[in-house]
Structures are given as structure tokens and as C-alpha cells.
Short mmCIF file of C-alpha atoms in Angstrom, two decimals:
data_model
loop_
_atom_site.label_atom_id
_atom_site.label_comp_id
_atom_site.label_asym_id
_atom_site.label_seq_id
_atom_site.Cartn_x
_atom_site.Cartn_y
_atom_site.Cartn_z
CA MET A 1256 -42.04 20.70 5.59
CA SER A 1257 -44.41 18.62 3.49
CA ARG A 1258 -43.28 17.05 0.26
CA LYS A 1259 -44.12 14.33 -2.08
CA TRP A 1260 -40.58 12.75 -2.32
CA LYS A 1261 -38.42 11.39 0.47
CA SER A 1262 -34.70 11.58 0.42
CA SER A 1263 -32.55 8.41 1.06
CA ASN A 1264 -31.31 7.86 4.48
CA GLU A 1265 -28.38 5.72 2.96
CA PRO A 1266 -24.85 7.46 2.78
CA THR A 1267 -23.39 7.45 -0.65
CA ARG A 1268 -19.82 8.81 -0.56
CA TYR A 1269 -17.93 11.82 0.68
CA ASP A 1270 -19.02 14.87 -1.26
CA TYR A 1271 -15.99 17.21 -0.91
CA ALA A 1272 -17.51 20.11 -2.81
CA ARG A 1273 -20.67 20.14 -0.57
CA ALA A 1274 -18.87 19.63 2.56
CA MET A 1275 -16.76 22.64 1.70
CA GLN A 1276 -19.89 24.96 1.53
CA VAL A 1277 -19.85 25.10 5.39
CA GLU A 1278 -16.38 26.67 5.36
CA PRO A 1279 -17.65 30.30 4.98
CA ILE A 1280 -19.73 29.74 8.09
CA LEU A 1281 -16.80 28.46 9.98
CA VAL A 1282 -14.58 31.31 8.96
CA ALA A 1283 -17.34 33.77 10.08
CA ILE A 1284 -17.67 32.11 13.35
CA ARG A 1285 -13.88 32.31 13.95
CA GLU A 1286 -13.82 36.08 13.19
CA LEU A 1287 -16.22 36.54 16.12
CA GLY A 1288 -13.12 36.29 18.37
CA LEU A 1289 -14.94 34.31 21.14
CA PRO A 1290 -13.13 32.45 23.90
CA LEU A 1291 -12.44 28.91 23.06
CA ILE A 1292 -15.22 27.41 25.32
CA ARG A 1293 -17.84 29.61 23.67
CA PHE A 1294 -16.46 29.07 20.16
CA ARG A 1295 -16.71 25.23 20.74
CA LYS A 1296 -20.55 25.66 21.53
CA LEU A 1297 -20.96 27.19 18.00
CA ASN A 1298 -18.53 24.93 16.21
CA GLY A 1299 -20.16 21.91 17.91
CA ILE A 1300 -23.43 22.46 16.19
CA LEU A 1301 -21.62 23.38 12.75
CA ASN A 1302 -19.83 20.06 13.00
CA ALA A 1303 -23.07 18.12 13.46
CA LEU A 1304 -24.45 19.77 10.32
CA SER A 1305 -21.19 18.90 8.55
CA MET A 1306 -21.38 15.21 9.39
CA GLN A 1307 -24.94 15.17 8.19
CA ILE A 1308 -24.11 16.35 4.71
CA GLU A 1309 -20.67 15.03 4.07
CA ASP A 1310 -21.50 11.68 2.51
CA GLY A 1311 -25.12 12.04 1.71
CA GLY A 1312 -28.09 10.20 3.15
CA ASP A 1313 -29.13 13.35 5.07
CA SER A 1314 -32.43 15.01 5.65
CA PRO A 1315 -33.51 18.66 4.78
CA GLU A 1316 -35.60 18.70 7.99
CA VAL A 1317 -32.71 17.63 10.22
CA ASN A 1318 -30.42 20.17 8.29
CA LYS A 1319 -32.89 23.01 8.91
CA LEU A 1320 -33.20 22.23 12.58
CA LEU A 1321 -29.35 22.41 13.01
CA LEU A 1322 -29.24 25.62 10.94
CA ASP A 1323 -31.91 27.31 13.18
CA ALA A 1324 -30.05 26.05 16.29
CA LEU A 1325 -26.87 27.57 14.95
CA ARG A 1326 -28.62 30.90 14.36
CA GLY A 1327 -30.13 30.93 17.74
CA SER A 1328 -26.80 30.06 19.44
CA ILE A 1329 -25.08 33.00 17.59
CA ASP A 1330 -27.72 35.33 18.53
CA HIS A 1331 -27.44 34.07 22.27
CA GLN A 1332 -23.59 34.27 22.27
CA VAL A 1333 -23.05 37.77 20.46
CA GLY A 1334 -26.51 39.15 19.23
CA GLN A 1335 -27.56 39.70 15.68
CA SER A 1336 -25.55 42.85 15.02
CA GLN A 1337 -22.21 41.43 15.91
CA GLY A 1338 -23.10 37.98 14.41
CA ARG A 1339 -24.35 39.50 11.12
CA ALA A 1340 -21.66 38.04 8.94
CA ALA A 1341 -21.93 34.58 10.40
CA LEU A 1342 -25.80 34.66 9.89
CA GLN A 1343 -25.41 35.85 6.35
CA ALA A 1344 -23.09 32.95 5.67
CA ILE A 1345 -25.79 30.71 6.99
CA ASP A 1346 -28.35 32.19 4.81
CA ALA A 1347 -26.08 31.83 1.72
CA PHE A 1348 -25.58 28.12 2.65
CA GLU A 1349 -29.28 27.45 3.21
CA GLN A 1350 -30.09 29.01 -0.16
CA SER A 1351 -27.52 26.84 -1.89
CA GLU A 1352 -28.84 23.78 -0.22
CA ALA A 1353 -32.46 24.65 -1.09
CA ARG A 1354 -31.32 24.52 -4.85
CA ARG A 1355 -29.69 21.24 -4.31
CA TRP A 1356 -32.86 19.73 -2.72
CA GLU A 1357 -34.93 20.86 -5.51
CA GLN A 1358 -32.51 18.96 -7.80
CA VAL A 1359 -32.81 15.91 -5.72
CA ARG A 1360 -36.73 16.29 -5.94
CA THR A 1361 -36.65 16.57 -9.73
CA GLY A 1362 -33.99 13.88 -10.30
CA THR A 1363 -31.57 16.39 -11.94
CA LEU A 1364 -28.91 16.34 -9.19
CA PRO A 1365 -25.42 15.81 -11.03
CA PRO A 1366 -23.26 13.17 -9.89
CA ILE A 1367 -20.56 13.75 -7.27
CA GLU A 1368 -17.29 14.95 -9.17
CA LEU A 1369 -14.45 12.85 -7.86
CA THR A 1370 -11.02 14.05 -7.18
CA PRO A 1371 -8.15 12.11 -8.69
CA GLU A 1372 -7.38 10.79 -5.05
CA GLU A 1373 -10.98 9.49 -4.85
CA GLN A 1374 -10.79 7.96 -8.24
CA LEU A 1375 -7.60 6.20 -7.43
CA ASP A 1376 -8.85 4.93 -4.11
CA ASP A 1377 -12.09 3.57 -5.89
CA LEU A 1378 -9.77 1.63 -8.31
CA MET A 1379 -7.80 0.19 -5.55
CA GLN A 1380 -10.55 -0.76 -3.30
CA ALA A 1381 -12.55 -2.30 -6.31
CA GLY A 1382 -9.40 -4.53 -6.78
CA TYR A 1383 -9.35 -5.69 -3.20
CA ARG A 1384 -13.05 -6.46 -3.39
CA LEU A 1385 -12.54 -8.56 -6.49
CA LEU A 1386 -9.73 -10.41 -5.01
CA GLU A 1387 -11.87 -11.41 -1.93
CA ALA A 1388 -14.35 -12.68 -4.62
CA ASN A 1389 -11.41 -14.70 -6.25
CA GLN A 1390 -11.61 -12.79 -9.48
CA ARG A 1391 -7.89 -12.19 -9.71
CA THR A 1392 -7.59 -11.13 -13.30
CA ALA A 1393 -10.45 -8.64 -12.92
CA ALA A 1394 -8.70 -7.25 -9.88
CA CYS A 1395 -5.44 -6.81 -11.77
CA ASP A 1396 -7.33 -5.17 -14.57
CA ARG A 1397 -8.68 -2.45 -12.17
CA TRP A 1398 -5.27 -2.19 -10.55
CA LEU A 1399 -3.39 -1.66 -13.93
CA GLU A 1400 -5.85 1.25 -14.41
CA ALA A 1401 -4.92 2.47 -10.92
CA TRP A 1402 -1.18 2.38 -11.82
CA GLU A 1403 -1.85 4.63 -14.93
CA MET A 1404 -3.50 7.09 -12.43
CA VAL A 1405 -0.52 6.93 -10.14
CA LYS A 1406 1.79 7.71 -13.08
CA GLN A 1407 -0.41 10.74 -14.00
CA MET A 1408 -0.54 11.96 -10.31
CA ALA A 1409 3.08 11.62 -9.47
CA THR A 1410 5.32 14.47 -10.08
CA PRO A 1411 9.18 14.52 -10.55
CA GLU A 1412 9.82 15.32 -6.88
CA MET A 1413 7.96 12.18 -5.73
CA ARG A 1414 10.91 10.01 -6.11
CA ASN A 1415 9.47 7.30 -4.03
CA THR A 1416 6.14 5.82 -3.05
CA MET A 1417 6.36 7.38 0.51
CA ALA A 1418 6.66 10.82 -0.98
CA PHE A 1419 3.50 9.99 -3.21
CA ASP A 1420 1.57 8.92 0.00
CA SER A 1421 2.77 12.01 1.81
CA ALA A 1422 1.49 14.22 -1.09
CA TYR A 1423 -1.92 12.56 -1.06
CA PRO A 1424 -2.47 11.92 2.70
CA GLY A 1425 -6.30 11.43 2.64
CA MET A 1426 -6.38 8.31 0.70
CA MET A 1427 -7.64 5.27 2.28
CA GLN A 1428 -5.15 2.98 0.73
CA CYS A 1429 -1.31 3.87 0.70
CA VAL A 1430 0.46 3.25 -2.70
CA PHE A 1431 3.47 2.09 -0.70
CA ASN A 1432 1.70 -1.20 0.36
CA TRP A 1433 -0.57 -1.53 -2.64
CA SER A 1434 2.24 -1.51 -5.23
CA TYR A 1435 3.64 -4.60 -3.45
CA ASP A 1436 0.28 -6.29 -3.79
CA LEU A 1437 0.05 -5.27 -7.39
CA GLU A 1438 3.37 -6.98 -8.22
CA MET A 1439 2.30 -10.18 -6.40
CA GLU A 1440 -1.04 -10.46 -8.03
CA LEU A 1441 0.18 -9.91 -11.38
CA HIS A 1442 2.46 -12.92 -10.89
CA ASN A 1443 -0.43 -14.84 -9.65
CA ALA A 1444 -2.83 -13.97 -12.55
CA GLY A 1445 0.21 -14.79 -14.97
CA ILE A 1446 -0.05 -18.39 -13.88
CA GLY A 1447 -3.23 -18.75 -15.70
CA ASP A 1448 -2.68 -16.13 -18.31
CA PRO A 1449 0.76 -15.14 -19.40
CA ILE A 1450 -0.39 -11.71 -20.62
CA TYR A 1451 -0.12 -10.76 -16.86
CA HIS A 1452 3.59 -11.82 -16.78
CA GLU A 1453 4.05 -9.28 -19.58
CA HIS A 1454 2.14 -6.72 -17.60
CA GLN A 1455 4.44 -7.46 -14.65
CA VAL A 1456 7.48 -6.89 -16.69
CA ARG A 1457 6.34 -3.55 -17.94
CA TYR A 1458 4.97 -2.57 -14.49
CA VAL A 1459 8.24 -3.17 -12.77
CA ARG A 1460 10.20 -1.13 -15.48
CA GLU A 1461 7.78 1.85 -15.08
CA PHE A 1462 7.70 1.51 -11.31
CA LEU A 1463 11.32 1.77 -10.98
CA THR A 1464 11.50 4.64 -13.50
CA GLN A 1465 8.83 6.54 -11.79
CA PHE A 1466 10.06 6.05 -8.16
CA PRO A 1467 13.94 5.64 -8.54
CA ASP A 1468 14.79 6.29 -4.89
CA GLU A 1469 12.81 3.28 -3.51
CA ASP A 1470 14.94 1.51 -0.87
CA ALA A 1471 17.05 -1.50 -1.64
CA ASN A 1472 14.69 -4.03 -0.35
CA ARG A 1473 11.97 -2.76 -2.65
CA GLN A 1474 14.28 -2.54 -5.70
CA VAL A 1475 15.36 -6.20 -4.93
CA ASN A 1476 11.79 -7.44 -4.69
CA MET A 1477 10.75 -5.60 -7.90
CA LEU A 1478 13.64 -6.88 -10.06
CA ARG A 1479 13.27 -10.33 -8.75
CA ALA A 1480 9.60 -10.12 -9.81
CA GLN A 1481 10.58 -8.73 -13.27
CA GLY A 1482 13.28 -11.64 -13.78
CA GLU A 1483 10.69 -14.21 -12.65
CA ALA A 1484 8.08 -12.97 -15.09
CA LEU A 1485 10.56 -13.09 -17.91
CA TRP A 1486 11.60 -16.59 -16.93
CA ASN A 1487 7.92 -17.67 -16.90
CA LEU A 1488 7.51 -16.23 -20.20
CA GLY A 1489 10.22 -18.45 -21.53
CA GLN A 1490 12.63 -15.43 -22.08
CA ARG A 1491 15.51 -17.04 -20.10
CA THR A 1492 18.28 -14.86 -21.56
CA GLU A 1493 16.37 -11.71 -20.73
CA ALA A 1494 15.65 -13.00 -17.03
CA GLU A 1495 19.40 -13.85 -16.57
CA ALA A 1496 20.28 -10.42 -17.60
CA VAL A 1497 17.89 -8.83 -15.11
CA TYR A 1498 19.17 -10.98 -12.40
CA GLU A 1499 22.81 -10.46 -13.39
CA ALA A 1500 22.11 -6.64 -13.39
CA LEU A 1501 20.51 -6.97 -9.95
CA VAL A 1502 23.44 -8.55 -8.10
CA GLU A 1503 25.85 -6.23 -9.78
CA ARG A 1504 23.89 -3.28 -8.74
CA LEU A 1505 23.23 -4.57 -5.26
CA PRO A 1506 25.77 -7.12 -4.60
CA ASP A 1507 25.22 -7.47 -0.82
CA GLU A 1508 21.42 -8.02 -1.01
CA GLY A 1509 21.15 -11.76 -0.28
CA TRP A 1510 17.46 -11.98 -1.70
CA GLY A 1511 18.62 -10.98 -5.12
CA TYR A 1512 20.66 -14.18 -5.33
CA ILE A 1513 17.94 -16.26 -3.78
CA GLY A 1514 15.39 -15.05 -6.30
CA TRP A 1515 17.79 -15.90 -9.26
CA SER A 1516 18.69 -19.24 -7.92
CA ASP A 1517 15.02 -20.33 -7.18
CA ASN A 1518 14.26 -20.50 -11.02
CA TYR A 1519 16.74 -23.30 -11.38
CA TRP A 1520 15.17 -25.74 -8.87
CA LEU A 1521 12.25 -24.36 -6.97
CA TRP A 1522 9.74 -22.07 -8.94
CA GLY A 1523 9.06 -23.00 -12.48
CA ALA A 1524 12.35 -24.91 -12.70
CA PRO A 1525 13.35 -26.77 -15.90
CA ASP A 1526 13.32 -30.54 -16.16
CA PRO A 1527 15.66 -31.75 -14.98
CA LYS A 1528 16.30 -29.36 -12.39
CA GLU A 1529 19.57 -27.59 -12.53
CA TYR A 1530 20.67 -27.69 -8.87
CA ASP A 1531 24.38 -27.23 -9.83
CA ARG A 1532 23.40 -23.71 -11.30
CA ALA A 1533 21.28 -22.81 -8.28
CA GLU A 1534 24.12 -23.74 -6.04
CA ALA A 1535 26.63 -21.58 -7.84
CA ILE A 1536 24.39 -18.60 -7.52
CA LEU A 1537 23.86 -19.07 -3.72
CA GLN A 1538 27.57 -19.66 -3.17
CA ARG A 1539 28.35 -16.57 -4.99
CA ALA A 1540 26.21 -14.72 -2.58
CA LEU A 1541 27.97 -16.27 0.54
CA ALA A 1542 31.34 -15.18 -0.83
CA ARG A 1543 30.39 -11.62 -0.09
CA PRO A 1544 31.74 -10.79 3.29
CA ASN A 1545 29.13 -8.04 3.90
CA LEU A 1546 26.06 -9.93 2.62
CA SER A 1547 22.66 -9.07 4.08
CA ASP A 1548 20.31 -11.89 4.88
CA ARG A 1549 23.08 -14.34 5.10
CA SER A 1550 20.97 -16.75 7.26
CA ASP A 1551 18.21 -16.73 4.57
CA VAL A 1552 20.73 -17.55 1.87
CA LEU A 1553 22.05 -20.42 4.01
CA ASP A 1554 18.56 -21.67 4.69
CA ARG A 1555 17.84 -21.69 0.99
CA LEU A 1556 20.97 -23.61 0.35
CA ALA A 1557 20.27 -26.06 3.00
CA ASP A 1558 16.81 -26.82 1.39
CA LEU A 1559 18.44 -27.22 -2.05
CA TYR A 1560 21.02 -29.78 -0.60
CA ARG A 1561 18.15 -31.63 1.06
CA GLU A 1562 16.31 -32.07 -2.12
CA TRP A 1563 19.25 -32.60 -4.19
CA ASP A 1564 20.38 -35.31 -1.70
CA GLN A 1565 23.79 -33.97 -1.05
CA PRO A 1566 24.33 -34.87 2.71
CA ASP A 1567 27.99 -33.90 3.05
CA LYS A 1568 27.30 -30.46 1.59
CA LEU A 1569 24.28 -30.23 3.81
CA THR A 1570 26.39 -30.85 6.96
CA ALA A 1571 28.86 -28.19 5.91
CA ILE A 1572 25.91 -25.67 5.60
CA THR A 1573 24.43 -26.62 8.84
CA THR A 1574 27.78 -25.87 10.48
CA GLN A 1575 27.67 -22.43 9.02
CA GLN A 1576 24.18 -22.01 10.10
CA GLU A 1577 25.04 -22.78 13.64
CA ARG A 1578 28.18 -20.67 13.70
CA LEU A 1579 26.18 -17.68 12.43
CA ARG A 1580 23.42 -18.27 15.11
CA ARG A 1581 25.99 -18.12 17.86
CA GLN A 1582 27.45 -14.89 16.34
CA SER A 1583 24.08 -13.42 16.38
CA ASN A 1584 23.29 -14.51 20.03
CA ARG A 1585 26.70 -12.97 21.17
CA SER A 1586 25.82 -9.71 19.36
CA THR A 1587 22.44 -9.46 20.95
CA GLY A 1588 23.61 -10.66 24.38
CA VAL A 1589 21.56 -14.01 24.33
CA SER A 1590 23.23 -16.75 26.02
CA PRO A 1591 23.80 -20.07 24.05
CA GLY A 1592 20.90 -22.54 24.64
CA ALA A 1593 18.66 -19.78 26.30
CA PRO A 1594 15.06 -20.28 25.69
CA THR A 1595 13.54 -17.88 23.06
CA PRO A 1596 11.74 -15.01 24.99
CA LEU A 1597 7.92 -15.04 24.77
CA ALA A 1598 6.52 -12.29 22.59
CA SER A 1599 2.97 -11.03 22.08
CA PRO A 1600 1.47 -12.06 18.88
CA PRO A 1601 2.48 -9.87 16.00
CA THR A 1602 0.00 -7.67 14.33
CA THR A 1603 -0.18 -6.99 10.59
CA PRO A 1604 1.90 -3.83 9.82
CA ALA A 1605 0.04 -0.77 8.57
CA ARG A 1606 2.92 -0.23 6.23
CA LYS A 1607 5.79 -2.37 5.23
CA PRO A 1608 8.88 -0.58 6.82
CA GLY A 1609 12.20 -0.07 5.06
CA ARG A 1610 14.81 -2.70 5.85
CA ASN A 1611 16.74 -0.27 8.17
CA GLU A 1612 13.58 1.00 9.89
CA PRO A 1613 12.30 -0.36 13.31
CA CYS A 1614 10.36 -3.50 12.73
CA TRP A 1615 6.59 -3.39 12.66
CA CYS A 1616 6.23 -5.84 15.51
CA GLY A 1617 7.70 -3.52 18.07
CA SER A 1618 10.74 -5.53 18.97
CA GLY A 1619 13.03 -2.53 18.67
CA LYS A 1620 15.18 -4.30 16.02
CA LYS A 1621 15.72 -3.10 12.52
CA TYR A 1622 13.15 -4.76 10.06
CA LYS A 1623 15.86 -6.60 8.24
CA ARG A 1624 17.05 -8.15 11.44
CA CYS A 1625 13.63 -9.12 12.47
CA HIS A 1626 10.60 -9.96 10.46
CA LEU A 1627 11.82 -9.00 6.95
CA SER A 1628 12.75 -12.73 6.24
CA SER A 1629 9.36 -14.15 7.42
CA ASP A 1630 7.50 -11.45 5.55
CA GLN A 1631 9.43 -12.25 2.33
CA ALA A 1632 8.80 -16.10 2.88
CA ALA A 1633 5.11 -15.27 3.21
CA GLU A 1634 5.15 -13.31 -0.01
CA ARG A 1635 6.69 -16.18 -1.74
CA ALA A 1636 4.24 -18.68 -0.26
CA ARG A 1637 1.45 -16.73 -1.64
CA ARG A 1638 2.82 -17.27 -5.06
CA ILE A 1639 2.61 -21.09 -4.93
#
């Protein structure tokens, strides 16, 4: 076919509406009732055509060859009479494509109409690209737009982010993980511009309202972030109220107390640091007989005593740490003094699991008993 224009061979993006135009051909081929091996011969050609057109950058000449091959294969398999419906579907598709290629030739082809999922994906991916370019505030701006879309797309039945992701399975980025990243990057952006601390306070409130059935670990992390943002905004009374409500609501979650105490001596602490206030909060946690993440609370308290220069108290905490380690070894069947088993290098989890789910590293332990602490420490390190 001679023409004065040349189509681009560069893919653009997935065109859902165009890709769906091959569906009537597939339906007609299925209705032929062929044995599987013969159906696959026809479907293989149709799949090749679908892959050509699904994200642009295709050629009308190549497409015509594939359509002619499909016609010939249908004629060979069942003949024109029995294959009439499938051949008519091919003709209809070819006519639609001819109109499209004329629009390409004249420059009048309308832009691809994006689905809400595609728009949300674009905003999330744009934010990650901006982060890679060290444009943190611009990334947060894109992600705040994405959050507005999440609120619009969520329904009352989607009471946690996993339910949202299940409702939109075709997205490149899952909201479960991305929402963690948004919280952390709002904090980081707030270091240079306090308006992002204000955005973080609002985001957490809206997130927990939108997704009230998030697990305890997520609720702790979100409320800690809200309290820290308020603290950094100088709204100490409001921050204290958030932390107090957090430990009242989830009294056995150790990281709620850790996050609260950190403000007095570690992250953005007053001058002079209020070690005694931080100590009281961590000791309040240790008084809980069923406290989760007790080892993390003890670790934080030991660090506090080292900086505060309290050797006697540090010795007492070290004794508690050793006692807890021995109890843990007995419960897991590890002999005292036994070497730590070698493990394969961990990989980055595709999704952060819930605290009671199996750990992403494959150890077989619950996440809260395995990599939860180190993952949380890594998150905190990113904020420095």
C-alpha cells in the first residue's frame, strides 16, 4: 500500500477501546466449536494482531497481513460458509481500522480516553519518576492528586486498601504499598516546607476514614505519622492527644509508644531533650503484659539510656533484653549460644504483609516476629 505518510513504530500506551475491537472476532471464532488444538491455530493469529495494536506503534501493512492470514486460516479450517460470522467480524474490524488510519493520516486522531485506573496509575508513576529526579515536593503534589482519585474511586464496601486493590487488579502500582510511600514522602517534603506536614495530617485523617478496617500495624504507622506531623508544626498539644488516643485504642502495640517517645529525644526533640518524658512513655509500654514488639521497645529504651548516660538503668534494660532473647530462643527451639542459621539474601516484598501474615522473606514466621521491626527501622531511617 503506497502512502505519503508513515505511522510511528514507537508504542504509546495501552489503548483499551481499540484492543477491545477484536473481541467480536474472538467470540465468533469460539462459536465455531473447534477442537482446542484447531482453535489455538486461529487464536494465535488473532493474539498476534492484538499485540500489534494494543499500545500503538503498529503498521497497517502488518495488520493487513495478519487479517488476511486469519481469513485464510478460517477458510482452511471450516470453509467460508461455516466461518461466515467470523469473516464478517473481521471485515467490520478492518473497516473500523481503515477509518482510524485515515484519522492518523490527516492528524485528526483523538487522544486515547484513559480509564480512572489508568489515570491513577499515571499519577502514581509520575510521582515515582519525580522522586528519582530528587523533586520530592513535585512528587508529593502528583501523589496528592492521586489520593483525590483514590477517594473518588473507592466505594463504601472497600474498607481497606487491599479491597481497593482487589477491585482494580489491572493497575501497575498497588495502593496498599503506595499509600505507605505517600505518608513517608509527605513527611520528608515537610522538612523543607511545613505545608506538607499539614497535608500529612489531613491525609492520615482522610485515609483512616476512607479505609477504617486497615490492620493494627497500618493504623499505628498512620497515627504515628499524624502525631509527628503535628509535633513538627509546633502543635504539641494536638500531637499529644493523637498519641494518647493511639495508645488507648491500641494499648499493646509497642510502636505507638516508640513513636510518641521519639519526639522528646530523637526526632525534632526540644532543647533540652526531655529524656524523662520519653522514658515514662516507654516504661508505660513495658508495663503491658501482652505488649507486641517488646524487644523493639527495649531496644529504644536502651538507646535512650546510652545517650542520656544512665549506666545503671541501661544495665537493667540489657538484662531484660537478654531474658527476652532466651525466652524467644526456647519458644523457637534454638539452643542458647547456637549460631544464627544462614539465610538467603532477602528480596524486596511485592506488598508489605499484615503483621500476622507470613513474612515476605519466606522464613515461615509471622511478619511481626520476623522482618517487621527491621522494615519499620528502615522507614524511620529514610526520614532522617
